Tab-separated table of C-alpha atoms and ligand atoms in Angstrom:
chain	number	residue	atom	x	y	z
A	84	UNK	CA	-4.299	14.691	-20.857
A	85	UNK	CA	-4.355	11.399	-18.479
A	86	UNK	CA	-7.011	9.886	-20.273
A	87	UNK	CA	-8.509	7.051	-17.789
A	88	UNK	CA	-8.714	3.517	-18.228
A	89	UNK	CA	-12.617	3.229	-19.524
A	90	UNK	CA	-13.133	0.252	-18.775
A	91	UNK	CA	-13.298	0.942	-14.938
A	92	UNK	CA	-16.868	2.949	-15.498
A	93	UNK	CA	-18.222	-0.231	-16.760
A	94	UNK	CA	-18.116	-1.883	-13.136
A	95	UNK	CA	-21.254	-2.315	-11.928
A	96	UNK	CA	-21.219	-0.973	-8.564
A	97	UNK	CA	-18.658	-0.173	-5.978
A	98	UNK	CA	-17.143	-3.820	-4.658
A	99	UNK	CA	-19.207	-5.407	-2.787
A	100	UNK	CA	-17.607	-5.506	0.775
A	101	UNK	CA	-17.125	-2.090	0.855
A	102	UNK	CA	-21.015	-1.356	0.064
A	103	UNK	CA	-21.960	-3.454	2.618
A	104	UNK	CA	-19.372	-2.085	5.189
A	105	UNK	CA	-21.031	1.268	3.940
A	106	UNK	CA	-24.831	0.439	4.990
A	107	UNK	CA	-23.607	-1.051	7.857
A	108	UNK	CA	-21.715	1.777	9.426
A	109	UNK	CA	-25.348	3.834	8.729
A	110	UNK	CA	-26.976	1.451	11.004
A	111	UNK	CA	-24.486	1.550	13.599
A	112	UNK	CA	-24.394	5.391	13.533
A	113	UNK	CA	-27.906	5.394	13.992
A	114	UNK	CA	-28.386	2.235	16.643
A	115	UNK	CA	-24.709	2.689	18.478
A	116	UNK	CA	-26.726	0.374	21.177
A	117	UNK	CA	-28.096	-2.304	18.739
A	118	UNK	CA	-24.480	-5.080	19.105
A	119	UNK	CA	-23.906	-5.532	15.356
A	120	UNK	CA	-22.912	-9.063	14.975
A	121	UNK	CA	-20.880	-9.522	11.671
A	122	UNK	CA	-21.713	-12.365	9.284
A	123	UNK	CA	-20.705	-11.008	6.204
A	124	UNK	CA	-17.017	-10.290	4.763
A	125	UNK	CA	-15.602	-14.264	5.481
A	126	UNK	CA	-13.206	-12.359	7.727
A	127	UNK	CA	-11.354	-14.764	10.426
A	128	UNK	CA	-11.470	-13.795	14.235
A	129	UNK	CA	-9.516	-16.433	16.063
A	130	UNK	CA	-6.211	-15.317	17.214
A	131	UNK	CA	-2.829	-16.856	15.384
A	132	UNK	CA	-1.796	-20.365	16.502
A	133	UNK	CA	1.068	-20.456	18.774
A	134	UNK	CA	2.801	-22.150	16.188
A	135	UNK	CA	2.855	-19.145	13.914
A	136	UNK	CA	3.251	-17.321	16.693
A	137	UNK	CA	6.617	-18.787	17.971
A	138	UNK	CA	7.848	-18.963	14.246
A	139	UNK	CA	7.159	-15.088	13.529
A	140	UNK	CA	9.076	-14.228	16.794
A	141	UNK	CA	11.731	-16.501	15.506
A	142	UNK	CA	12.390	-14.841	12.652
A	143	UNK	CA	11.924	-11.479	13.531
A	144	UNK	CA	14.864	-12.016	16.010
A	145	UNK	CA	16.779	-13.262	13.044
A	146	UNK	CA	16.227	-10.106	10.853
A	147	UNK	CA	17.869	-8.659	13.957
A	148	UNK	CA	21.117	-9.614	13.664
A	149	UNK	CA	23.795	-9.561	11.023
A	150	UNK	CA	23.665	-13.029	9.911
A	151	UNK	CA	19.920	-13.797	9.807
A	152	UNK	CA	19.062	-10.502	8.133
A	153	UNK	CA	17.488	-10.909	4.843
A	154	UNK	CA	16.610	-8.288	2.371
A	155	UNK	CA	14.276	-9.408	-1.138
A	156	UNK	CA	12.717	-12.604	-0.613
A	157	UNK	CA	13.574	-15.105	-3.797
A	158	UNK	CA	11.236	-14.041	-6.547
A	159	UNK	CA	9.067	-17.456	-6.041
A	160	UNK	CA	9.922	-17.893	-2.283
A	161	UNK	CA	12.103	-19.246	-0.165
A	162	UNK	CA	12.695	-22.806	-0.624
A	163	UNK	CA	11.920	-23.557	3.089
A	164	UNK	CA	8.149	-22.719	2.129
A	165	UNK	CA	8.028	-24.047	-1.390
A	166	UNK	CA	9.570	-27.827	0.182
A	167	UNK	CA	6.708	-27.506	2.894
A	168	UNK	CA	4.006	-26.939	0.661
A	169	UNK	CA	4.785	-30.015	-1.043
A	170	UNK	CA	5.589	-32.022	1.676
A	171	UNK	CA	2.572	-30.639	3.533
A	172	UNK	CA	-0.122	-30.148	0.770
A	173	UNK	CA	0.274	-32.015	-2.572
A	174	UNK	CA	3.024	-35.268	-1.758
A	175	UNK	CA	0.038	-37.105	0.869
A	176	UNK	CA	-2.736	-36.467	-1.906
A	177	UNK	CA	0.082	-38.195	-4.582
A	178	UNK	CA	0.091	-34.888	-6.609
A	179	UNK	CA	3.234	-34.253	-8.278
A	180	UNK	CA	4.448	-30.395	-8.017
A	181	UNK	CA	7.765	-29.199	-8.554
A	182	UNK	CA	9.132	-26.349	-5.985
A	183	UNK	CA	9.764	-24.563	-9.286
A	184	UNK	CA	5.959	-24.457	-10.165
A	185	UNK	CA	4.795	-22.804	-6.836
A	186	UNK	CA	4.620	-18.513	-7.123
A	187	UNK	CA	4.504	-17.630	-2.870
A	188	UNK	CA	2.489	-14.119	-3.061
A	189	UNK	CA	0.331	-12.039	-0.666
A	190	UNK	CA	-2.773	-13.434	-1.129
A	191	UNK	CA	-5.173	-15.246	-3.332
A	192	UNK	CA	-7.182	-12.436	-4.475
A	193	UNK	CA	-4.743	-10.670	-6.028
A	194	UNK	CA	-3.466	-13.656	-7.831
A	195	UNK	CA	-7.058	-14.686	-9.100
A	196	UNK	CA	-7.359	-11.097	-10.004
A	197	UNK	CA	-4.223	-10.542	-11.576
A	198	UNK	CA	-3.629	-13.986	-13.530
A	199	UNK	CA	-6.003	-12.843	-16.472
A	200	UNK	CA	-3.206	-10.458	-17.669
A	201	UNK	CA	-1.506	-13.371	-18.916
A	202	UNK	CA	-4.095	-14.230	-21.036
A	203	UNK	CA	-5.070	-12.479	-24.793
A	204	UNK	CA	-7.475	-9.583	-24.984
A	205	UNK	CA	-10.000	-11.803	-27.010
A	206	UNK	CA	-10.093	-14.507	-24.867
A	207	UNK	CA	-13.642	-15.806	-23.683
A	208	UNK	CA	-13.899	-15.754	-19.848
A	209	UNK	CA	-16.446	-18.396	-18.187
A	210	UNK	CA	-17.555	-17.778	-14.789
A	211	UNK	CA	-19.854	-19.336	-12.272
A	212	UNK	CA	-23.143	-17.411	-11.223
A	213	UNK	CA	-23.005	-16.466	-8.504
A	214	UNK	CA	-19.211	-15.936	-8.513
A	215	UNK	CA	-16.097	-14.188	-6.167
A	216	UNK	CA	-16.507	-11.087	-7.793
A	217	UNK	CA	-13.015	-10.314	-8.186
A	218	UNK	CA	-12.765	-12.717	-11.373
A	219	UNK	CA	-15.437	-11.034	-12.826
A	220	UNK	CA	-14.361	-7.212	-11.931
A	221	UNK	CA	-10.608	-7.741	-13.078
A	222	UNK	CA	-11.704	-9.013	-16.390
A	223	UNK	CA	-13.813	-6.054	-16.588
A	224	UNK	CA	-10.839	-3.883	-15.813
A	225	UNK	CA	-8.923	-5.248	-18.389
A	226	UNK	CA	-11.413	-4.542	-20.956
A	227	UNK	CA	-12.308	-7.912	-21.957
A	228	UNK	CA	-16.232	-7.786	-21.340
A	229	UNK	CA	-18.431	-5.285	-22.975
A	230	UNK	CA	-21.340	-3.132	-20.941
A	231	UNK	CA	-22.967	-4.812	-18.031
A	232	UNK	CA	-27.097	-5.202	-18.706
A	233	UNK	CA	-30.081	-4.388	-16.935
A	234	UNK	CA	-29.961	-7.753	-15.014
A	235	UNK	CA	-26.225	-7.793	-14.349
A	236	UNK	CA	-24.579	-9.149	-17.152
A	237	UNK	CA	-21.317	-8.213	-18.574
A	238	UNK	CA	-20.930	-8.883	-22.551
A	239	UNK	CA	-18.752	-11.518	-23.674
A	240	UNK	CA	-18.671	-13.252	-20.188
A	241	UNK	CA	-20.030	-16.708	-20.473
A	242	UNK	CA	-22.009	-17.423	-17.368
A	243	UNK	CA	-22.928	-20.316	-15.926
A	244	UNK	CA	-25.898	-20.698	-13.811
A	245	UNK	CA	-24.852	-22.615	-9.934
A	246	UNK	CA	-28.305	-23.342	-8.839
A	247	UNK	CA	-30.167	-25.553	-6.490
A	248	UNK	CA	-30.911	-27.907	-9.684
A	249	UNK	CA	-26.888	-28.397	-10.215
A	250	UNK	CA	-26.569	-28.214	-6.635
A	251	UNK	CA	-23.875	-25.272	-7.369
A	252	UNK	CA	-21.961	-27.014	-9.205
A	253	UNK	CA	-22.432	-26.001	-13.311
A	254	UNK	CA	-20.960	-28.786	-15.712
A	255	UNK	CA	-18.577	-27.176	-18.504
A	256	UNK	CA	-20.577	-25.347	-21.165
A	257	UNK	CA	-21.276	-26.874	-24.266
A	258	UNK	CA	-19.963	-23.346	-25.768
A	259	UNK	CA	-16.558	-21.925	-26.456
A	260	UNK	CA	-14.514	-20.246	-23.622
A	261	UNK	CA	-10.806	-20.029	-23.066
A	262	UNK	CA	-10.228	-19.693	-19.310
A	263	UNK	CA	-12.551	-20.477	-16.726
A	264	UNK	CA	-12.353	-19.538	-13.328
A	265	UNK	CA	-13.659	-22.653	-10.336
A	266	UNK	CA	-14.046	-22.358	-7.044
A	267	UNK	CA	-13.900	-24.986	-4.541
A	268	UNK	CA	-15.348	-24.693	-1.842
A	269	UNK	CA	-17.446	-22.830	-3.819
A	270	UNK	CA	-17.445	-18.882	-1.969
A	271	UNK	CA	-20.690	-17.987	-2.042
A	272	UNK	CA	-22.354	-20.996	-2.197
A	273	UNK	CA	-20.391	-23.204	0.373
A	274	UNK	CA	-20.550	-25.668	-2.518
A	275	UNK	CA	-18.313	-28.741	-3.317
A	276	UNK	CA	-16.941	-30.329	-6.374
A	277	UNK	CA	-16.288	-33.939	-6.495
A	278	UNK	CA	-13.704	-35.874	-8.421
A	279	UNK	CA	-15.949	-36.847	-10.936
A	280	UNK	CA	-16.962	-32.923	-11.318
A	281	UNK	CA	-13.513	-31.864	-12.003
A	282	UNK	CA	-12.466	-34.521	-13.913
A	283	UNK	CA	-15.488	-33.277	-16.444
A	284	UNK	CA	-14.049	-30.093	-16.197
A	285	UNK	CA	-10.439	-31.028	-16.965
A	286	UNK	CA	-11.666	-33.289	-19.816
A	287	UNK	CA	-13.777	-30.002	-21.035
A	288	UNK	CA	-10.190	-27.677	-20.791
A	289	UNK	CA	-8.426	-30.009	-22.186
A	290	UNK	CA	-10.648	-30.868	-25.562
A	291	UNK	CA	-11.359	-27.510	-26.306
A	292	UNK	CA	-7.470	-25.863	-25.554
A	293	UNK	CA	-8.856	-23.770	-22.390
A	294	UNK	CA	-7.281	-22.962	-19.207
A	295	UNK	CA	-9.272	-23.614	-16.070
A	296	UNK	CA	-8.037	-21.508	-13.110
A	297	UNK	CA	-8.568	-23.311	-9.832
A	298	UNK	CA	-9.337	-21.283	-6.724
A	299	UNK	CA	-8.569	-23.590	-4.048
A	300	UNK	CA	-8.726	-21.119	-1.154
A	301	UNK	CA	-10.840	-22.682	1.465
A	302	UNK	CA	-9.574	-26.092	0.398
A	303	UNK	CA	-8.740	-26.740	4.381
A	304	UNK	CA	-12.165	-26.922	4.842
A	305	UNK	CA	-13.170	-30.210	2.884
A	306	UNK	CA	-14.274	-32.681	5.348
A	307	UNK	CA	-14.388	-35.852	3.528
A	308	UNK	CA	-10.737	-37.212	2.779
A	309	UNK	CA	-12.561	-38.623	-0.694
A	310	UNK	CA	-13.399	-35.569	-1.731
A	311	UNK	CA	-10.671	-33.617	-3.856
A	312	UNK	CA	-8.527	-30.606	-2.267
A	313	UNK	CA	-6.496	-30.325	-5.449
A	314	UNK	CA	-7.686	-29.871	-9.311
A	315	UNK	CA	-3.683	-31.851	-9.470
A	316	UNK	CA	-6.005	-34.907	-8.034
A	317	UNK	CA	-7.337	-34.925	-11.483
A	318	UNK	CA	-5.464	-36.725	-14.126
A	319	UNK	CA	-4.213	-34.495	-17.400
A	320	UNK	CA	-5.234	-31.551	-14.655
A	321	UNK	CA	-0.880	-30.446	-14.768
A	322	UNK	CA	-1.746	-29.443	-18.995
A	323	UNK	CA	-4.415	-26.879	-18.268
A	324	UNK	CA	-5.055	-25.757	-14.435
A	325	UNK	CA	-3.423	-22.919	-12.721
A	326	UNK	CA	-4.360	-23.647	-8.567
A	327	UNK	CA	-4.592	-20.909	-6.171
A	328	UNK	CA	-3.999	-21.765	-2.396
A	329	UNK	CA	-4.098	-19.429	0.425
A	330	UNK	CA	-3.227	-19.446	4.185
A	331	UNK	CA	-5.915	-17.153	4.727
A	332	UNK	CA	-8.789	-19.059	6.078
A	333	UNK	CA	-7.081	-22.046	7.101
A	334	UNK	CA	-4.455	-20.477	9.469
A	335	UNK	CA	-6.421	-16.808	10.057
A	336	UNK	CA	-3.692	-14.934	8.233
A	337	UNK	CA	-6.539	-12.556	6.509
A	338	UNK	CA	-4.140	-9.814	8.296
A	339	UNK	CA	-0.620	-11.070	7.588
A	340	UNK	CA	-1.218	-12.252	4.228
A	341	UNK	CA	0.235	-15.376	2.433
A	342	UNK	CA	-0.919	-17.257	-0.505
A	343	UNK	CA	0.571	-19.411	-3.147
A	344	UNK	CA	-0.241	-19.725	-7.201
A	345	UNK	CA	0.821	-23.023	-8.968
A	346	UNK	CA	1.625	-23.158	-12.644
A	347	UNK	CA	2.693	-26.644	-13.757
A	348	UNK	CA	5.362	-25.812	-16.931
A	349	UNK	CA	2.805	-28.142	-18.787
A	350	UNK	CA	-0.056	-25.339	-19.250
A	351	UNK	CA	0.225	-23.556	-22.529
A	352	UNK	CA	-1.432	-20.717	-24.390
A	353	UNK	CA	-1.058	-19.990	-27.580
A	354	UNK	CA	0.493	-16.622	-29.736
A	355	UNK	CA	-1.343	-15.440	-32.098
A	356	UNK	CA	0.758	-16.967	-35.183
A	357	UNK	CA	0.073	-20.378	-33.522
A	358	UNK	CA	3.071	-20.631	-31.092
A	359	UNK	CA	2.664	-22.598	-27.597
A	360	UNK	CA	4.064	-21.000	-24.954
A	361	UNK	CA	4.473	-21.908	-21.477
A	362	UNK	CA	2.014	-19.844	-18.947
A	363	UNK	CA	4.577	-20.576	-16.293
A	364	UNK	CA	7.032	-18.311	-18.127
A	365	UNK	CA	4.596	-15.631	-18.123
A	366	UNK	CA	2.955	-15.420	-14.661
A	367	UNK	CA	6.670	-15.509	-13.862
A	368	UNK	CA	7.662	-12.719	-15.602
A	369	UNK	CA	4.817	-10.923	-14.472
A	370	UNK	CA	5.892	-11.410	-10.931
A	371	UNK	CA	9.458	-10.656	-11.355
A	372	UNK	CA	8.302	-7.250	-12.531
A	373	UNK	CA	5.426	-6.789	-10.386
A	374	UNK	CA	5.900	-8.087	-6.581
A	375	UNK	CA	9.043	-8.606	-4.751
A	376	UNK	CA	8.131	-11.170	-2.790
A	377	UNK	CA	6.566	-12.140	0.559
A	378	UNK	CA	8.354	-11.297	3.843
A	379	UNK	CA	10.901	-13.579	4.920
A	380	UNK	CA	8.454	-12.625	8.559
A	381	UNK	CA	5.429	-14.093	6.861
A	382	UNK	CA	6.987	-16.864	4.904
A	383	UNK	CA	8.639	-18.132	7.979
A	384	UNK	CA	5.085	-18.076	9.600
A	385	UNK	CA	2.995	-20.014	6.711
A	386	UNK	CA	6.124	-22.443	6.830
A	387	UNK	CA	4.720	-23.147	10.532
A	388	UNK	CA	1.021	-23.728	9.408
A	389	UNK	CA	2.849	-27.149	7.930
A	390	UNK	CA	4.913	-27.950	10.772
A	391	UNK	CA	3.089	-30.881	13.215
A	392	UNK	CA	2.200	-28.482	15.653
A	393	UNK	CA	0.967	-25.746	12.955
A	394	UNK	CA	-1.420	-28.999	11.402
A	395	UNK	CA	-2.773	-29.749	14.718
A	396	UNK	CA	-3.725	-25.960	15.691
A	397	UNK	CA	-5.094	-24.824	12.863
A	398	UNK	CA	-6.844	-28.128	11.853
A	399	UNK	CA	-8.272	-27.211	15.571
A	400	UNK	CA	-9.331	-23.927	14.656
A	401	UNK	CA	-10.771	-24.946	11.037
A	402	UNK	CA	-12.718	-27.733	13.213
A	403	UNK	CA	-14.139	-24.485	15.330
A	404	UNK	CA	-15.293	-22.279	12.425
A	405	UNK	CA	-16.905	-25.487	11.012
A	406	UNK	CA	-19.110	-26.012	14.260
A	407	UNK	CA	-19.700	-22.585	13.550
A	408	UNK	CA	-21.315	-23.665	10.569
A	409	UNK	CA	-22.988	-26.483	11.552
A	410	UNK	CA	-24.709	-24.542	14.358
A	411	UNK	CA	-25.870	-21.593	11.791
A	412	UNK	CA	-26.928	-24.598	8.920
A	413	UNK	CA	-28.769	-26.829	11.453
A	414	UNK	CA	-30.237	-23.242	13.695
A	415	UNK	CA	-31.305	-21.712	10.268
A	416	UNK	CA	-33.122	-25.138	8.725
A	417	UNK	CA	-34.880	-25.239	12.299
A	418	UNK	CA	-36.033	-21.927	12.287
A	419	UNK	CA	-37.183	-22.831	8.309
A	420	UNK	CA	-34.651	-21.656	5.860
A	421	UNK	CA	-33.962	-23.610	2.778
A	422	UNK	CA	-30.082	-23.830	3.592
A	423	UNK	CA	-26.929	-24.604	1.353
A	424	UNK	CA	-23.323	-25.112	2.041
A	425	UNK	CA	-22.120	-25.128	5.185
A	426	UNK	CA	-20.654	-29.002	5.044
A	427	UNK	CA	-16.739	-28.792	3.709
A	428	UNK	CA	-16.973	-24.609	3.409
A	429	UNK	CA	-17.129	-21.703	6.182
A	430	UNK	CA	-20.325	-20.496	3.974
A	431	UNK	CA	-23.902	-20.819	4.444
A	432	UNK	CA	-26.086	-19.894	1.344
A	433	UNK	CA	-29.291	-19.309	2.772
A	434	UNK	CA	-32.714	-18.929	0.613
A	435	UNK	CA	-34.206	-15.244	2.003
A	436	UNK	CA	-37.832	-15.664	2.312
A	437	UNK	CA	-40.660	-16.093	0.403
A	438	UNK	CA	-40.991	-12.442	-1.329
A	439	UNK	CA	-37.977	-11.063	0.014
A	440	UNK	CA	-34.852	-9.616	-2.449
A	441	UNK	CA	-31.201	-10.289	-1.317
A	442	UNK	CA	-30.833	-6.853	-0.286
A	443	UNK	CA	-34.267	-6.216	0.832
A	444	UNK	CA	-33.642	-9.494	3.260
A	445	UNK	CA	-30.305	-8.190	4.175
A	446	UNK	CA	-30.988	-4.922	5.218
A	447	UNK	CA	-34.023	-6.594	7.142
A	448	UNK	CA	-31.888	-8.805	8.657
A	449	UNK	CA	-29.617	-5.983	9.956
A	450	UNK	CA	-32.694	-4.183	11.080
A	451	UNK	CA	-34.447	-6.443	12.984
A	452	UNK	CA	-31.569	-8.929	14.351
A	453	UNK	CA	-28.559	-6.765	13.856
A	454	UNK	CA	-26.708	-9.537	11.745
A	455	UNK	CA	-24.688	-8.832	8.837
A	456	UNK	CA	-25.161	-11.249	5.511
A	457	UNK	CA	-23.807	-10.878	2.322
A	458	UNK	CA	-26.284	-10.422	-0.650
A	459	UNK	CA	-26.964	-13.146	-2.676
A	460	UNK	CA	-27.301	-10.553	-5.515
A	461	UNK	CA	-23.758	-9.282	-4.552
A	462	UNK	CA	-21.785	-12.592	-6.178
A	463	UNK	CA	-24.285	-12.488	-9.353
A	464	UNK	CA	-27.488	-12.411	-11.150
A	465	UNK	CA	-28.134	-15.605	-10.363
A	466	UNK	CA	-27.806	-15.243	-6.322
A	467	UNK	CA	-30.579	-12.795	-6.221
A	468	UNK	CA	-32.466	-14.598	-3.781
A	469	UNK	CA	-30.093	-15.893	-1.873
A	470	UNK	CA	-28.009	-14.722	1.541
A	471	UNK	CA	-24.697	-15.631	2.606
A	472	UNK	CA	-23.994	-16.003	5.979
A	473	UNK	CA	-20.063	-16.769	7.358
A	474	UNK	CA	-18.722	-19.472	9.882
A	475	UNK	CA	-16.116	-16.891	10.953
A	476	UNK	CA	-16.998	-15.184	13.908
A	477	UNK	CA	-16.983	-16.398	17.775
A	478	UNK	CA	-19.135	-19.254	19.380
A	479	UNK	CA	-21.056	-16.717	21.289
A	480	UNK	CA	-21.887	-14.774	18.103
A	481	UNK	CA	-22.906	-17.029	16.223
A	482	UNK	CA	-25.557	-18.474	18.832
A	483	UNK	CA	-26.912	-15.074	19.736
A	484	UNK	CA	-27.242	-14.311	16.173
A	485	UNK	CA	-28.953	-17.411	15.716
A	486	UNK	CA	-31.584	-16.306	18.623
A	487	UNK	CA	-31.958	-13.151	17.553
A	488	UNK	CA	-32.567	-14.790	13.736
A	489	UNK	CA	-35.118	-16.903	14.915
A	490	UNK	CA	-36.909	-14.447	17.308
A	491	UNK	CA	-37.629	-12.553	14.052
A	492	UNK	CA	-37.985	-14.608	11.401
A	493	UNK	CA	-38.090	-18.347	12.819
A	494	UNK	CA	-41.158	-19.743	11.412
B	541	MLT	C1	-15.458	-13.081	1.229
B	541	MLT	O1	-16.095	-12.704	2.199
B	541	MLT	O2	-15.991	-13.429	0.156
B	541	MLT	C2	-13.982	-13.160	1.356
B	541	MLT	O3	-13.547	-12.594	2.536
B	541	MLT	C3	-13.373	-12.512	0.230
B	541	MLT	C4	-11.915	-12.656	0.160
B	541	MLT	O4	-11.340	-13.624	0.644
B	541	MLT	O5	-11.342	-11.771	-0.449
């Protein structure tokens, strides 16, 4: 008898994206005239750079012949893309990263979903709330949470509350918990943590033995140079952060996927008898047995993203989403939205009006302006309440959804 893995029936809900992409395709069957813009999923829509571009033809041409035909990629990738990603990403903010400590996979949520295998059965999770709901599902999956509650709530998960009072940003919690997962910039909340933020946070991991797992995907995004890209910006961050990077959002490869995981050989867990034990060793023997690799195709491509050229066209095309964003977080505080984020993240976190639930105002929002949002309620409890809106989407999009937001609920 296949007995099933129990803990699945536990999940909440179906994942979020999918729910929405379900309510959404009911509207469009039923108004095929209504010109559904789509705010929701952060999904990019400009095309690949040139840069990429070139670089992908490049080496598919190579796979073509004898000599430039490569079968498995090197289990951590090839050293063309691990040198860049220093070079490119960590050696100008003075972060020290050996090539040896960078895993090249296919993207950042399966490596934020996946990295809690590494970790003991009994270990105490901490997340954000509202969160990326893949930390919170996976660790649900794994069976390390008990039932979820009336008001969301999964037993044994510590959560902490990212409000308008902490301005999204919790401090470390005064109780126990062994990994914790960050964000920043924060998805949903388009929030931003400064140096003095982490540093608590490192200083918290690092008294009480914990791992903090850094989800750095939208890190391209950061405006201010004084504001940190890298937990590695912290000091004593190498003993007890894992950092998650992705070339998703900052060089539209949501389609060809690329992502890296760092694991300094300086963060430990510990056995059960007491032993410390490297994580890098484990995440890479998790790897080794799990992935083979990233196409020498792709890799070739996110090597591009840190060529000159690469910087220049997709710092242009982060620079685009971003007026995106200003236009929807200046538009939406016009028309009389309380509205968050926006500033160093493709998000905009919108308070739904007076009265309203995140779903109620979403599918409100669909009916009478045909724009997509993501739920508030969707990330967590404590984004009931709360919309999301995304940067990604064209100029003339995002300006017509604007009008059409205003026309029905500008006040
Ligand atoms: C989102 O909309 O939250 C993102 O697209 C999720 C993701 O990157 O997986």
């Amino acid at each position: 008898m296949a007995r099933i893995n129990e803990h699945y029936r536990k999940l909440a809900a179906g994942y979020l994206f999918p729910e929405i992409g379900r309510r959404v395709t009911a509207f469009a069957q039923a108004h095929p005239d209504a010109g559904i813009i789509r705010l929701g999923i952060g999904d990019v829509t400009e095309p690949l750079v040139p840069a990429v571009v070139e670089a992908m033809r490049r080496a598919v041409d190579e796979m073509g012949t004898r000599e430039g035909f490569r079968g498995y990629a090197p289990d951590q990738g090839y050293d063309f893309l691990l040198d860049a990603i220093i070079a490119g990403d960590y050696a100008p903010r003075g972060v020290q990263v050996a090539p040896g400590e960078i895993f090249v996979s296919d993207g950042s949520k399966q490596d934020s979903g996946n990295v809690q295998e590494i970790f003991g059965a009994d270990c105490r999770v901490a997340v954000a709330d509202p969160v990326y709901p893949v930390y919170v599902d996976t660790n649900v999956m794994a069976g390390r949470t008990g039932a979820v509650d009336e008001r969301g709530y999964y037993g044994g998960i510590l959560y902490l509350p990212a409000t308008e009072a902490n301005g999204f940003v919790p401090d470390p919690p005064a109780e126990r918990a062994d990994v914790a997962y960050l964000c920043f910039p924060n998805n949903p909340t388009g929030a931003v943590a400064t140096h003095d933020q982490l540093a608590r946070w490192v200083a918290w991991a690092r008294a009480h033995d914990a791992v903090l797992i850094f989800d750095a995907a939208y890190d391209a995004y950061v405006q201010d140079p004084s504001l940190p890209r890298s937990i590695y910006e912290v000091e004593g961050a190498r003993q007890c952060a894992i950092e998650m990077r992705s070339y998703s959002k900052r060089a539209g490869f949501t389609g060809v996927r690329c992502a890296y995981t760092v694991v300094p050989k300086d963060v430990t867990g510990v056995t059960a008898a007491g032993e410390r034990v490297a994580l890098h060793a484990l995440w890479a023997r998790r790897m080794s047995t799990k992935f083979n690799g990233v196409p020498y195709v792709i890799q070739r491509a996110a090597e591009a993203v840190h060529s000159p050229e690469g910087r220049k066209q997709t710092g242009e095309q982060v620079a685009f989403y971003m007026e995106n964003a200003r236009l929807l977080r200046e538009g939406l505080g016009a028309a009389g939205f309380r509205v968050f984020g926006g500033v160093h993240a493709p998000y905009i976190w919108i308070r739904v009006p007076e009265g309203a639930t995140s779903w109620g105002f979403f599918d409100d929002l669909l009916a009478k302006a045909h724009v997509v949002g993501t739920p508030g309620a969707g990330f967590g409890p404590a984004g009931e309440g709360f919309l999301r809106l995304s940067a990604f989407n064209s100029r003339a999009n995002v300006e017509e959804a604007l009008a059409r937001i205003r026309r029905a609920f500008g006040r």
